[in-house]
mmCIF file of C-alpha atoms in Angstrom:
data_model
loop_
_atom_site.group_PDB
_atom_site.id
_atom_site.type_symbol
_atom_site.label_atom_id
_atom_site.label_comp_id
_atom_site.label_asym_id
_atom_site.label_seq_id
_atom_site.Cartn_x
_atom_site.Cartn_y
_atom_site.Cartn_z
ATOM 1 C CA MET A 20 6.541 32.118 18.452
ATOM 2 C CA ASP A 21 8.530 33.054 15.373
ATOM 3 C CA THR A 22 7.152 32.875 11.843
ATOM 4 C CA ALA A 23 9.238 29.836 10.847
ATOM 5 C CA LYS A 24 7.777 27.722 13.666
ATOM 6 C CA VAL A 25 4.241 28.777 12.762
ATOM 7 C CA ILE A 26 4.828 27.815 9.128
ATOM 8 C CA VAL A 27 6.265 24.424 10.129
ATOM 9 C CA TRP A 28 3.210 23.680 12.321
ATOM 10 C CA ILE A 29 0.833 24.726 9.542
ATOM 11 C CA ILE A 30 2.616 22.399 7.098
ATOM 12 C CA ILE A 31 2.470 19.510 9.585
ATOM 13 C CA LEU A 32 -1.257 20.039 10.168
ATOM 14 C CA VAL A 33 -1.959 20.245 6.425
ATOM 15 C CA LEU A 34 -0.011 17.035 5.764
ATOM 16 C CA LEU A 35 -1.746 15.145 8.567
ATOM 17 C CA GLY A 36 -5.160 16.389 7.516
ATOM 18 C CA GLY A 37 -4.480 15.549 3.872
ATOM 19 C CA ALA A 38 -3.290 12.050 4.701
ATOM 20 C CA SER A 39 -6.420 11.250 6.686
ATOM 21 C CA TYR A 40 -8.669 12.927 4.109
ATOM 22 C CA PHE A 41 -7.345 10.748 1.291
ATOM 23 C CA GLY A 42 -7.838 7.574 3.273
ATOM 24 C CA TYR A 43 -4.273 6.624 4.014
ATOM 25 C CA LYS A 44 -5.171 5.247 7.403
ATOM 26 C CA TYR A 45 -3.273 2.327 8.718
ATOM 27 C CA TYR A 46 -4.193 0.183 11.679
ATOM 28 C CA VAL A 47 -1.597 -2.163 13.125
ATOM 29 C CA ALA A 48 -3.215 -5.245 14.605
ATOM 30 C CA LYS A 49 -1.265 -5.950 17.785
ATOM 31 C CA SER A 50 -2.593 -9.406 18.567
ATOM 32 C CA ALA A 51 -2.618 -10.991 15.121
ATOM 33 C CA THR A 52 -0.468 -14.076 14.635
ATOM 34 C CA ASP A 53 -1.412 -15.188 11.126
ATOM 35 C CA ALA A 54 -3.252 -13.959 8.041
ATOM 36 C CA THR A 55 -6.654 -15.166 9.203
ATOM 37 C CA SER A 56 -6.373 -13.569 12.618
ATOM 38 C CA VAL A 57 -5.342 -10.279 11.000
ATOM 39 C CA ALA A 58 -8.765 -10.235 9.326
ATOM 40 C CA GLN A 59 -10.569 -11.415 12.452
ATOM 41 C CA THR A 60 -9.059 -8.733 14.705
ATOM 42 C CA GLY A 61 -10.923 -6.108 12.702
ATOM 43 C CA ALA A 62 -14.225 -6.566 14.533
ATOM 44 C CA SER A 63 -13.924 -3.082 16.039
ATOM 45 C CA THR A 64 -11.992 -1.531 13.152
ATOM 46 C CA PRO A 65 -13.990 0.626 10.748
ATOM 47 C CA PRO A 66 -14.772 -1.318 7.556
ATOM 48 C CA ASP A 67 -12.833 1.114 5.374
ATOM 49 C CA GLN A 68 -9.424 0.655 6.996
ATOM 50 C CA VAL A 69 -6.570 -1.646 6.108
ATOM 51 C CA GLN A 70 -5.281 -3.740 8.985
ATOM 52 C CA GLY A 71 -1.716 -4.924 9.071
ATOM 53 C CA GLN A 72 0.934 -6.639 11.086
ATOM 54 C CA ASP A 73 4.643 -6.304 10.471
ATOM 55 C CA ILE A 74 6.249 -9.746 10.431
ATOM 56 C CA THR A 75 9.687 -8.254 9.806
ATOM 57 C CA VAL A 76 10.381 -4.537 10.036
ATOM 58 C CA GLY A 77 12.656 -3.534 7.184
ATOM 59 C CA THR A 78 15.743 -1.395 7.587
ATOM 60 C CA GLY A 79 16.046 0.014 4.075
ATOM 61 C CA GLU A 80 14.409 2.899 2.264
ATOM 62 C CA GLU A 81 10.776 3.668 3.104
ATOM 63 C CA ALA A 82 7.997 3.256 0.540
ATOM 64 C CA LYS A 83 6.257 6.599 -0.014
ATOM 65 C CA LEU A 84 3.675 7.924 -2.428
ATOM 66 C CA GLY A 85 5.141 8.627 -5.856
ATOM 67 C CA LEU A 86 8.055 6.195 -5.511
ATOM 68 C CA VAL A 87 8.398 2.979 -7.513
ATOM 69 C CA VAL A 88 8.206 -0.116 -5.309
ATOM 70 C CA THR A 89 9.044 -3.753 -6.036
ATOM 71 C CA VAL A 90 7.246 -6.362 -3.925
ATOM 72 C CA GLU A 91 6.718 -10.084 -3.674
ATOM 73 C CA TYR A 92 3.208 -10.931 -2.534
ATOM 74 C CA GLU A 93 0.602 -13.618 -2.063
ATOM 75 C CA GLY A 94 -3.110 -12.812 -1.983
ATOM 76 C CA LYS A 95 -5.589 -15.076 -0.190
ATOM 77 C CA LEU A 96 -9.249 -15.103 0.679
ATOM 78 C CA THR A 97 -10.103 -15.362 4.380
ATOM 79 C CA ASN A 98 -10.732 -19.109 3.867
ATOM 80 C CA GLY A 99 -7.068 -19.526 2.826
ATOM 81 C CA THR A 100 -7.650 -19.881 -0.935
ATOM 82 C CA VAL A 101 -4.768 -18.259 -2.843
ATOM 83 C CA PHE A 102 -6.077 -16.081 -5.677
ATOM 84 C CA ASP A 103 -2.835 -14.460 -6.866
ATOM 85 C CA SER A 104 0.880 -14.263 -6.134
ATOM 86 C CA SER A 105 4.069 -12.881 -7.582
ATOM 87 C CA ALA A 106 5.417 -16.467 -7.551
ATOM 88 C CA ALA A 107 2.577 -17.533 -9.873
ATOM 89 C CA GLN A 108 3.419 -14.559 -12.112
ATOM 90 C CA LYS A 109 7.096 -15.633 -11.927
ATOM 91 C CA LYS A 110 8.174 -12.060 -11.224
ATOM 92 C CA PRO A 111 7.792 -9.462 -8.494
ATOM 93 C CA LEU A 112 5.183 -6.718 -8.798
ATOM 94 C CA VAL A 113 6.585 -3.290 -9.673
ATOM 95 C CA PHE A 114 4.346 -0.215 -9.422
ATOM 96 C CA THR A 115 4.341 3.452 -8.500
ATOM 97 C CA LEU A 116 2.828 3.900 -5.054
ATOM 98 C CA GLY A 117 -0.335 5.963 -5.454
ATOM 99 C CA SER A 118 -0.893 5.122 -9.127
ATOM 100 C CA GLU A 119 -3.987 3.577 -10.672
ATOM 101 C CA GLY A 120 -4.221 -0.121 -11.441
ATOM 102 C CA ILE A 121 -3.453 -1.468 -7.962
ATOM 103 C CA ILE A 122 -6.261 -1.774 -5.417
ATOM 104 C CA PRO A 123 -6.195 1.108 -2.926
ATOM 105 C CA GLY A 124 -5.984 -1.124 0.153
ATOM 106 C CA PHE A 125 -2.845 -2.860 -1.126
ATOM 107 C CA GLN A 126 -1.208 0.526 -1.680
ATOM 108 C CA VAL A 127 -2.233 1.760 1.776
ATOM 109 C CA GLY A 128 -0.677 -1.366 3.281
ATOM 110 C CA VAL A 129 2.617 -1.028 1.374
ATOM 111 C CA ASN A 130 2.910 2.696 2.099
ATOM 112 C CA GLY A 131 5.370 3.183 4.965
ATOM 113 C CA MET A 132 7.054 -0.228 4.694
ATOM 114 C CA LYS A 133 10.847 -0.286 4.557
ATOM 115 C CA VAL A 134 12.933 -2.393 2.190
ATOM 116 C CA GLY A 135 13.425 -5.857 3.666
ATOM 117 C CA GLY A 136 10.149 -5.641 5.570
ATOM 118 C CA GLU A 137 7.393 -8.242 5.489
ATOM 119 C CA ARG A 138 3.800 -7.396 6.357
ATOM 120 C CA LEU A 139 0.445 -9.162 6.546
ATOM 121 C CA LEU A 140 -2.490 -7.071 5.342
ATOM 122 C CA ALA A 141 -6.239 -7.473 5.657
ATOM 123 C CA VAL A 142 -7.881 -5.331 2.979
ATOM 124 C CA PRO A 143 -11.627 -4.711 3.379
ATOM 125 C CA PRO A 144 -13.923 -4.964 0.337
ATOM 126 C CA SER A 145 -14.334 -1.168 0.257
ATOM 127 C CA LEU A 146 -10.595 -0.824 -0.510
ATOM 128 C CA ALA A 147 -10.438 -3.862 -2.810
ATOM 129 C CA TYR A 148 -13.085 -4.940 -5.341
ATOM 130 C CA GLY A 149 -16.245 -4.141 -3.353
ATOM 131 C CA ALA A 150 -19.393 -5.876 -4.601
ATOM 132 C CA GLN A 151 -17.746 -7.003 -7.871
ATOM 133 C CA GLN A 152 -16.735 -10.600 -8.493
ATOM 134 C CA ILE A 153 -13.217 -10.569 -9.948
ATOM 135 C CA GLY A 154 -12.068 -13.971 -11.181
ATOM 136 C CA THR A 155 -12.146 -16.337 -8.205
ATOM 137 C CA ILE A 156 -12.628 -13.487 -5.710
ATOM 138 C CA PRO A 157 -16.257 -13.429 -4.513
ATOM 139 C CA PRO A 158 -18.103 -10.120 -4.081
ATOM 140 C CA ASN A 159 -17.536 -8.256 -0.793
ATOM 141 C CA SER A 160 -14.402 -10.229 0.072
ATOM 142 C CA THR A 161 -11.797 -9.187 2.590
ATOM 143 C CA LEU A 162 -8.425 -9.936 1.002
ATOM 144 C CA ILE A 163 -5.364 -11.111 2.923
ATOM 145 C CA PHE A 164 -1.933 -10.272 1.524
ATOM 146 C CA SER A 165 1.517 -11.326 2.594
ATOM 147 C CA VAL A 166 3.900 -8.687 1.214
ATOM 148 C CA LYS A 167 7.697 -8.392 1.166
ATOM 149 C CA LEU A 168 9.191 -5.076 0.051
ATOM 150 C CA LEU A 169 12.235 -5.711 -2.136
ATOM 151 C CA LYS A 170 13.108 -2.306 -3.564
ATOM 152 C CA VAL A 171 12.139 1.389 -3.504
ATOM 153 C CA GLU A 172 13.354 3.795 -6.147
ATOM 154 C CA ALA A 173 12.562 7.176 -7.612
ATOM 155 C CA PRO A 174 10.420 7.150 -10.745
ATOM 156 C CA ALA A 175 12.183 7.547 -14.067
ATOM 157 C CA PRO A 176 12.350 11.199 -15.064
ATOM 158 C CA ALA A 177 9.672 12.249 -17.512
ATOM 159 C CA ALA A 178 10.872 12.486 -21.080
ATOM 160 C CA THR A 179 11.142 16.027 -22.303
ATOM 161 C CA THR A 180 11.159 17.082 -25.882
ATOM 162 C CA THR A 181 13.590 19.666 -27.050
ATOM 163 C CA PRO A 182 12.570 21.714 -30.048
ATOM 164 C CA ALA A 183 14.669 21.149 -33.132
ATOM 165 C CA PRO A 184 17.159 23.918 -33.839
ATOM 166 C CA THR A 185 16.021 26.415 -36.413
ATOM 167 C CA LYS A 186 18.114 27.991 -39.135
ATOM 168 C CA LYS A 187 18.693 31.696 -38.919
#
């Protein structure tokens, strides 16, 4: 086996190991037909994994860590109570995938979607708010999200400062 092939296999193994180490596991629920059943199909799924079902598979650019994504979403409790939505905010949610400020389970669920895609997510408490009560969300709640990926783009380049010219 030549050196290039060995290097490629090492890179693949490192990437796969890193992805699983950082918790970017994704379980596609095959039998789910609505948001509630997405949550209910998780009986044998470890409690720290996001479950999801693609309603529509997108055909555009894929959402990946470090890219800026624009989504429309609706968040519900397992009893159907809506706790948040982009419609209520009157604007889509824009964030950098992998950044702070968005619950980890939501990011795991969006990661890998393609523009135009729609996905149902069941986010366990361990990847949402855990034992904390947040607004109308009770402690230890599994959250159900309906997400539509509208846009994926590269982040804006970081501003660089150029030193002022000096006189000689």
